[in-house]
mmCIF file of C-alpha atoms in Angstrom:
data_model
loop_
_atom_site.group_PDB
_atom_site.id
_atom_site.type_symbol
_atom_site.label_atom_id
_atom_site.label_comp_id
_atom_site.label_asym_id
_atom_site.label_seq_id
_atom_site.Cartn_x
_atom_site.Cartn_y
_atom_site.Cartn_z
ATOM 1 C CA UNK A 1 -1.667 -19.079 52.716
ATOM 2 C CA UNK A 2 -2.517 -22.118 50.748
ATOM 3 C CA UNK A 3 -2.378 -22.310 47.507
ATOM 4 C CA UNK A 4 -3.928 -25.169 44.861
ATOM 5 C CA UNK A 5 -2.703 -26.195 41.179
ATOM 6 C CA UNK A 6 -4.203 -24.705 38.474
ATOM 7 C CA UNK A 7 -6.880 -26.273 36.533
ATOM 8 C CA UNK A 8 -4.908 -27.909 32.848
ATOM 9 C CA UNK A 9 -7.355 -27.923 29.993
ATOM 10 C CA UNK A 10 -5.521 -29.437 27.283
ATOM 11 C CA UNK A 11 -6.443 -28.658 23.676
ATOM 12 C CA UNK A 12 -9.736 -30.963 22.214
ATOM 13 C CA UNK A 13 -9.707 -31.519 18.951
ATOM 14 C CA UNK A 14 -12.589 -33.824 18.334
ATOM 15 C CA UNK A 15 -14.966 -30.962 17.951
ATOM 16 C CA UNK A 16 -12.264 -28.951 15.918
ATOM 17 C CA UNK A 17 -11.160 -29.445 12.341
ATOM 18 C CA UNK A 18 -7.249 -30.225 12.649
ATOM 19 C CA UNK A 19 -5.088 -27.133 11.574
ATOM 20 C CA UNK A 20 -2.553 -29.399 9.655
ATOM 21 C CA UNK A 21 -5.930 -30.914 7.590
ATOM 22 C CA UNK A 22 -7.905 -27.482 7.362
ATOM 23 C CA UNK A 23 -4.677 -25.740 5.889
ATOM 24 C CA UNK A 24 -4.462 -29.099 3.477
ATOM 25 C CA UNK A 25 -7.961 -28.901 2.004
ATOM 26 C CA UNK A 26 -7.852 -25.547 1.443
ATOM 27 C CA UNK A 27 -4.698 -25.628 -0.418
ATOM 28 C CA UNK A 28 -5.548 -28.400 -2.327
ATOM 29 C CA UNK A 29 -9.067 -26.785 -3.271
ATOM 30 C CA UNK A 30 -7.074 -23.805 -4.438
ATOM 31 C CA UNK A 31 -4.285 -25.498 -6.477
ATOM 32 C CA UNK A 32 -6.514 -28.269 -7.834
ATOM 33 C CA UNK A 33 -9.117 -25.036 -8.991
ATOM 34 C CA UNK A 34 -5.849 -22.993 -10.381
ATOM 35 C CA UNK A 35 -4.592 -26.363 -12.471
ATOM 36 C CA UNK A 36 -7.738 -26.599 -14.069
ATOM 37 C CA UNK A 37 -8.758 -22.741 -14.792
ATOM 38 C CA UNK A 38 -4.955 -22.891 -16.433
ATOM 39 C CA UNK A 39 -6.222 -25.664 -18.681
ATOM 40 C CA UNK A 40 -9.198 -24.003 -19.384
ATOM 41 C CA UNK A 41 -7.170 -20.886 -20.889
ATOM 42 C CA UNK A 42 -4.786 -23.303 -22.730
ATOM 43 C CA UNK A 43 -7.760 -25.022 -24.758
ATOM 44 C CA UNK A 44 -8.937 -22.010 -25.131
ATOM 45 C CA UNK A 45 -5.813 -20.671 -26.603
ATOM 46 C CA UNK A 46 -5.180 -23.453 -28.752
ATOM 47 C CA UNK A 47 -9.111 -23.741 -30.119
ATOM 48 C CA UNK A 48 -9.428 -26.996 -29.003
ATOM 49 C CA UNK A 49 -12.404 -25.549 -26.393
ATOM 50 C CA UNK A 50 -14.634 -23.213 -28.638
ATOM 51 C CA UNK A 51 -18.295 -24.478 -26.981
ATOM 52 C CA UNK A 52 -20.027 -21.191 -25.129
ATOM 53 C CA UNK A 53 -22.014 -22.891 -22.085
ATOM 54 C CA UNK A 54 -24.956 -22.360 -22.004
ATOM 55 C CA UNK A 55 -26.858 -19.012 -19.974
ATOM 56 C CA UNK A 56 -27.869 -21.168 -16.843
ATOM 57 C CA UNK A 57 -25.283 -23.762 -16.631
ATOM 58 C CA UNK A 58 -22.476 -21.055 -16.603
ATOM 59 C CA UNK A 59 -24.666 -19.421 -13.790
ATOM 60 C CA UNK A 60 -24.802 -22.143 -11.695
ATOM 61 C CA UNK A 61 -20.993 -23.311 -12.729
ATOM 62 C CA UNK A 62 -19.923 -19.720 -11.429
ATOM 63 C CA UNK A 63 -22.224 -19.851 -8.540
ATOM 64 C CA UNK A 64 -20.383 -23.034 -7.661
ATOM 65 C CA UNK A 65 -17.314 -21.834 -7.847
ATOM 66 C CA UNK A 66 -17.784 -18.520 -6.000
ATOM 67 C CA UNK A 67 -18.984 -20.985 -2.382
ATOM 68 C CA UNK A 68 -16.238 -23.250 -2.749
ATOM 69 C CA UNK A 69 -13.801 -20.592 -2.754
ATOM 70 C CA UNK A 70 -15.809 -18.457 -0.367
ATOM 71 C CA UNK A 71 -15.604 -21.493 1.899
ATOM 72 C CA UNK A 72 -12.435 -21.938 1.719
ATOM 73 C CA UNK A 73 -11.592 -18.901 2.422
ATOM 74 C CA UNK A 74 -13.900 -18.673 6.011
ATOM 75 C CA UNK A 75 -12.242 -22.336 6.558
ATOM 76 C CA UNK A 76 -8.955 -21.205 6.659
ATOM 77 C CA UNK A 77 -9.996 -17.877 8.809
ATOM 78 C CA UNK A 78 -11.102 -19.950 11.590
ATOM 79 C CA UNK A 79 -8.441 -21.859 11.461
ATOM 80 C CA UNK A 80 -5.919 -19.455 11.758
ATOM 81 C CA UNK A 81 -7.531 -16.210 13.145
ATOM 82 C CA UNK A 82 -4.688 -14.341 12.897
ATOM 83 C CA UNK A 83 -3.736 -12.546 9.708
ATOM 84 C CA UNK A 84 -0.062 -13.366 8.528
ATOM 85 C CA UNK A 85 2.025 -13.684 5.075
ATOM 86 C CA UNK A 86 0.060 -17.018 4.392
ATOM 87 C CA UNK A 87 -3.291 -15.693 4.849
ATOM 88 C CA UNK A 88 -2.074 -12.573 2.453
ATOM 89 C CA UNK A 89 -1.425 -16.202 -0.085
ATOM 90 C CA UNK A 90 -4.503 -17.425 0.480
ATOM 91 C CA UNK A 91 -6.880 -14.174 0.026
ATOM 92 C CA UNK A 92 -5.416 -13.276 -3.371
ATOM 93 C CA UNK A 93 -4.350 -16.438 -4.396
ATOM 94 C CA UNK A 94 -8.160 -17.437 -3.784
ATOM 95 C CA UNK A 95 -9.036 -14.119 -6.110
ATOM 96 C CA UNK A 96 -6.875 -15.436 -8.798
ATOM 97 C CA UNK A 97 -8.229 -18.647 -9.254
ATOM 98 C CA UNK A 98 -11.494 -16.888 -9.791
ATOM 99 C CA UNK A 99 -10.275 -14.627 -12.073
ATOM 100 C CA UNK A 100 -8.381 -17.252 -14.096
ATOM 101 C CA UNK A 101 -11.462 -19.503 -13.922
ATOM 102 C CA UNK A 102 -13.527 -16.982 -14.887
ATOM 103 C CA UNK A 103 -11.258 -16.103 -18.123
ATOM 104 C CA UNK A 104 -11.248 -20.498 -19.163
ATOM 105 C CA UNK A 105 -14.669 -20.475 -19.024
ATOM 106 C CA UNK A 106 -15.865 -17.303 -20.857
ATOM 107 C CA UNK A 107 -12.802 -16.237 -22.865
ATOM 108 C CA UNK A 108 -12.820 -14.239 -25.117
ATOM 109 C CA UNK A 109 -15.824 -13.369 -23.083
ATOM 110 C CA UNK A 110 -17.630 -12.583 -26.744
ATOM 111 C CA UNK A 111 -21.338 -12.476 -25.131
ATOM 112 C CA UNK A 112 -22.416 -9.442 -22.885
ATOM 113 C CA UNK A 113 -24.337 -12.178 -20.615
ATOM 114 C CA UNK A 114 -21.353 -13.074 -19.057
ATOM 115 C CA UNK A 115 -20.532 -9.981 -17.841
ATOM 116 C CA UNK A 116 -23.809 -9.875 -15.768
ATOM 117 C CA UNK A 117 -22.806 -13.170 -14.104
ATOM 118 C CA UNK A 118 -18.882 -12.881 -13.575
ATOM 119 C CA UNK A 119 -18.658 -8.945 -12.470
ATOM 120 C CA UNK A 120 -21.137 -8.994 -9.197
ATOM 121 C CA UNK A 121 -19.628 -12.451 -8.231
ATOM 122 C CA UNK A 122 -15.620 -10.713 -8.575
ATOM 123 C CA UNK A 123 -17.030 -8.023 -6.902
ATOM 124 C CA UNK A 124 -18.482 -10.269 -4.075
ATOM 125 C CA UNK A 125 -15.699 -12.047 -4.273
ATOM 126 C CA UNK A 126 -12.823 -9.059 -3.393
ATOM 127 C CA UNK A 127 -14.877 -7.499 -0.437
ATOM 128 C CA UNK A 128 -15.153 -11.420 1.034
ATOM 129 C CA UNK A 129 -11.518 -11.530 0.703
ATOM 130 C CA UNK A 130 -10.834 -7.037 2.258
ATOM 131 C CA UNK A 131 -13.381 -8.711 4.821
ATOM 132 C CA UNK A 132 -12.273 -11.682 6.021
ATOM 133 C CA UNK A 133 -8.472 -10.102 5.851
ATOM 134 C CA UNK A 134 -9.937 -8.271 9.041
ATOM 135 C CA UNK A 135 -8.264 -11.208 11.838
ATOM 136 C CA UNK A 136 -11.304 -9.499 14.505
ATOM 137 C CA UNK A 137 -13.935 -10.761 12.301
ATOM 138 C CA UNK A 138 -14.270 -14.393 14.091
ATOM 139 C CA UNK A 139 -14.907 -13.799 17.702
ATOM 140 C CA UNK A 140 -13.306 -10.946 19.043
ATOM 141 C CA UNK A 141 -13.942 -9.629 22.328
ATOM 142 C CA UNK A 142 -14.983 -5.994 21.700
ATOM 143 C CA UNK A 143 -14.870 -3.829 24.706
ATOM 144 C CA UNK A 144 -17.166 -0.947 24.903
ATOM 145 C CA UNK A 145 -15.167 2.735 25.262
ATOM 146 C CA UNK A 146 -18.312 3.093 28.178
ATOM 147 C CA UNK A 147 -17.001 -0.393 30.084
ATOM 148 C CA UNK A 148 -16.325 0.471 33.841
ATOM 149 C CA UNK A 149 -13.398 -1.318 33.057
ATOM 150 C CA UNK A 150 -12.407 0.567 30.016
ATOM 151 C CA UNK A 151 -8.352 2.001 30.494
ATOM 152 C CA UNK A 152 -7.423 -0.814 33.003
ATOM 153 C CA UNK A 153 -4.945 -3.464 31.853
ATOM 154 C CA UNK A 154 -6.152 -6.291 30.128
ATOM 155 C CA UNK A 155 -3.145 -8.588 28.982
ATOM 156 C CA UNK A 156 -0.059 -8.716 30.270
ATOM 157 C CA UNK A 157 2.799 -11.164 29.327
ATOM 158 C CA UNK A 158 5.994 -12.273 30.945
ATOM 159 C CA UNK A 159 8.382 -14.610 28.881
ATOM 160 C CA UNK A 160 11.705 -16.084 30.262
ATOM 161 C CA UNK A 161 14.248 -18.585 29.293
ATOM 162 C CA UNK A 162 16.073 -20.828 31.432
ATOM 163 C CA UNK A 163 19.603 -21.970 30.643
ATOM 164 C CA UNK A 164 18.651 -25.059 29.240
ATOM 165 C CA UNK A 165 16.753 -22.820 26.318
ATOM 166 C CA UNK A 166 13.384 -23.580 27.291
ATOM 167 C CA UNK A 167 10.795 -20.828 27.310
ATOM 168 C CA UNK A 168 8.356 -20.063 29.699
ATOM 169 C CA UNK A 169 5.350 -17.186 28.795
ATOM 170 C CA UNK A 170 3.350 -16.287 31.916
ATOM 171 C CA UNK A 171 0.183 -14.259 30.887
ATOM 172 C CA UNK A 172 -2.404 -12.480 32.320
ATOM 173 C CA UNK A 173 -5.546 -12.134 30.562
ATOM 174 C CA UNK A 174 -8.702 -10.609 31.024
ATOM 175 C CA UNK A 175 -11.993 -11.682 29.411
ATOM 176 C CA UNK A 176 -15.094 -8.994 29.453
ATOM 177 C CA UNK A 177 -19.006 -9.926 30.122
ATOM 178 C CA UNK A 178 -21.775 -7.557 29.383
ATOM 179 C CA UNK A 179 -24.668 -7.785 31.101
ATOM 180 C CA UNK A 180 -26.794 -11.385 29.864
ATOM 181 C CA UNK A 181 -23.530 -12.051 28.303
ATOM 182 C CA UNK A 182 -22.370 -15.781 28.889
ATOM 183 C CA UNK A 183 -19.639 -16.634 26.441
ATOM 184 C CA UNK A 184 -16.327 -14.866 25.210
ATOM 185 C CA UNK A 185 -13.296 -15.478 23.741
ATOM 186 C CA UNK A 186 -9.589 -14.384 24.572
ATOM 187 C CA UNK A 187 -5.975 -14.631 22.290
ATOM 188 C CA UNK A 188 -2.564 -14.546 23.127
ATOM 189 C CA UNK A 189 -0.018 -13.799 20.824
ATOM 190 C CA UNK A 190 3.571 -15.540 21.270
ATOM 191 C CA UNK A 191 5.938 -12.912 19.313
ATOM 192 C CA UNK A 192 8.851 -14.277 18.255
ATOM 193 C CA UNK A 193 6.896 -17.547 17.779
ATOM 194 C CA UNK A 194 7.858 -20.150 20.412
ATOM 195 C CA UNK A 195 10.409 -23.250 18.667
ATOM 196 C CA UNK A 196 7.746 -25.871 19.666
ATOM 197 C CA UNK A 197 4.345 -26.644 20.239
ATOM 198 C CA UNK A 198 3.129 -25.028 23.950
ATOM 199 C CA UNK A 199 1.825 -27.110 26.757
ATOM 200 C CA UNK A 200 -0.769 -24.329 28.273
ATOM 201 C CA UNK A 201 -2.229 -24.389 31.657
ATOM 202 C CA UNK A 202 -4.901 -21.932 32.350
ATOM 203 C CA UNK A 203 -6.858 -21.422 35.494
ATOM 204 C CA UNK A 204 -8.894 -18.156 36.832
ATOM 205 C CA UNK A 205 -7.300 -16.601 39.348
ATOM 206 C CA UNK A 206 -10.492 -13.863 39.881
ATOM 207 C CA UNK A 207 -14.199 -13.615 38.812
ATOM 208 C CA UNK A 208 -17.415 -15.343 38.578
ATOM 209 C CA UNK A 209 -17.509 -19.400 38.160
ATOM 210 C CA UNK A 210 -16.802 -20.446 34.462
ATOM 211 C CA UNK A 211 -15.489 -23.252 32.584
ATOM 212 C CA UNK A 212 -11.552 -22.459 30.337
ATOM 213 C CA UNK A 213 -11.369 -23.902 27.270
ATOM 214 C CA UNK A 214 -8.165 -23.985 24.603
ATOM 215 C CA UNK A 215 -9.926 -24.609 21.411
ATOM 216 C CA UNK A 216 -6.534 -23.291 19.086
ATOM 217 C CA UNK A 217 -2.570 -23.713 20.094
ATOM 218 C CA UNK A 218 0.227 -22.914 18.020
ATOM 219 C CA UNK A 219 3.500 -21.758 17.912
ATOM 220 C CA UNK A 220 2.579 -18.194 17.500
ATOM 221 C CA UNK A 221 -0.712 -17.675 20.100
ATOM 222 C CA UNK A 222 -3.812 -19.550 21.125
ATOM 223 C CA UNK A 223 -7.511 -18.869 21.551
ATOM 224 C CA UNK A 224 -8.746 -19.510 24.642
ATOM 225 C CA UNK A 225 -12.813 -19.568 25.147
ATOM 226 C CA UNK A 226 -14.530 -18.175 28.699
ATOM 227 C CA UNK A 227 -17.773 -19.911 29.243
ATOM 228 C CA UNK A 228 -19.698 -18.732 32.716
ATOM 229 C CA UNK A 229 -21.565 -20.740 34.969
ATOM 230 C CA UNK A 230 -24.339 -18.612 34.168
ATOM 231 C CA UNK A 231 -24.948 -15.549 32.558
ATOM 232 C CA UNK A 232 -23.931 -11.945 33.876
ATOM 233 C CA UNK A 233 -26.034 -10.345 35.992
ATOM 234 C CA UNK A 234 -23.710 -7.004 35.490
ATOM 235 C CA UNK A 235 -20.842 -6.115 33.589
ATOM 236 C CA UNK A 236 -18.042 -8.485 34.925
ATOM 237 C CA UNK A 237 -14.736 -9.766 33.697
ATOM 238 C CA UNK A 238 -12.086 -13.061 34.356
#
């Protein structure tokens, strides 16, 4: 029997936004948003801000406000697809800077008009953040309860360590095609987290003709993305 080296498809990040920079921006939006909805409230406080804005420029001000945080938050859910304690920081965090902005700039909140523009958006703004808590709603792989593949195993992982403390995880994965289906994406979880960065070699050991892809490595999992040759003709798996 013969056997040939798998295929190494190292991780591409020209076509990615860098983890380190995504969690960065997103951080920064949020702290830089919190410093100034806290000066808001202290002007406020003191009387030195008594000026209501105006009808449509605190519409469009809150409107503003409610896409850079949304977008902050979706950044950060691609990034890091699955949920953990820092994505639990994020999502409320993100809902308190609205909350606190929303206080600066309509505090005492005196005029009924501001109700009608602040309560839909905080509204809006906690079912974005129940929503995108979800870590399946970015490309998961659903798989139908109908699939003729539906009760067989789909992931299986083997992790050892040699003497010298290195680890080694040897997975098994399985990605699913429907019919006309052509892409698909897979995750493995590394639980305890591994101490470094992975090296990850991935080949297909059974299944149609498609190109691997790692487009997300960490310490804690990776996203791997199936793309076939061409699209199924049946329902078919890697």
């Amino acid at each position: 029997m013969t056997t040939h080296p798998p295929a190494t498809w190292r991780l591409e990040t020209d076509e990615e936004f860098p983890p380190g920079a995504a969690a960065a921006l997103v951080i920064g939006v949020l702290v830089t948003l919190y410093a100034v909805a806290l000066l808001l409230i202290g002007r406020r406080m003191m009387g030195a801000f008594t000026a209501e804005l105006s009808w449509q420029t605190l519409l469009v001000t809150a409107l503003t406000i409610f896409a850079i945080i949304t977008g902050a938050r979706i950044l950060w859910r691609r990034t890091f697809p699955e949920a953990g304690v820092a994505d639990q920081w994020v999502g409320w965090g993100a809902s308190l800077t609205f909350v606190l902005l929303a206080s600066g700039l309509s505090f005492p909140g005196q005029q009924e008009r501001d109700w009608w523009i602040w309560l839909p958006l905080l509204a809006a703004d906690q079912f974005l953040r129940w929503k995108l808590s979800d870590s399946s709603a970015f490309d998961a792989v659903a798989i139908p309860a109908d699939s003729r593949l539906s009760g067989e195993q789909f992931q299986q992982l083997i992790r050892t360590r040699a003497v010298d403390g290195r680890e080694t995880i040897n997975a098994t994965l399985r990605a699913d095609f429907q019919t006309g289906q052509r892409h698909a994406t897979v995750y493995v979880g590394f639980c305890p987290p591994l101490a470094t960065m992975p090296e990850i070699i991935v080949e297909a050991t059974a299944g149609p003709a498609a190109e691997l892809k790692i487009v997300l490595a960490f310490t804690h999992g990776a996203r791997i993305d199936v793309r076939l040759a061409q699209a199924a003709l049946e329902p078919t798996s890697i």
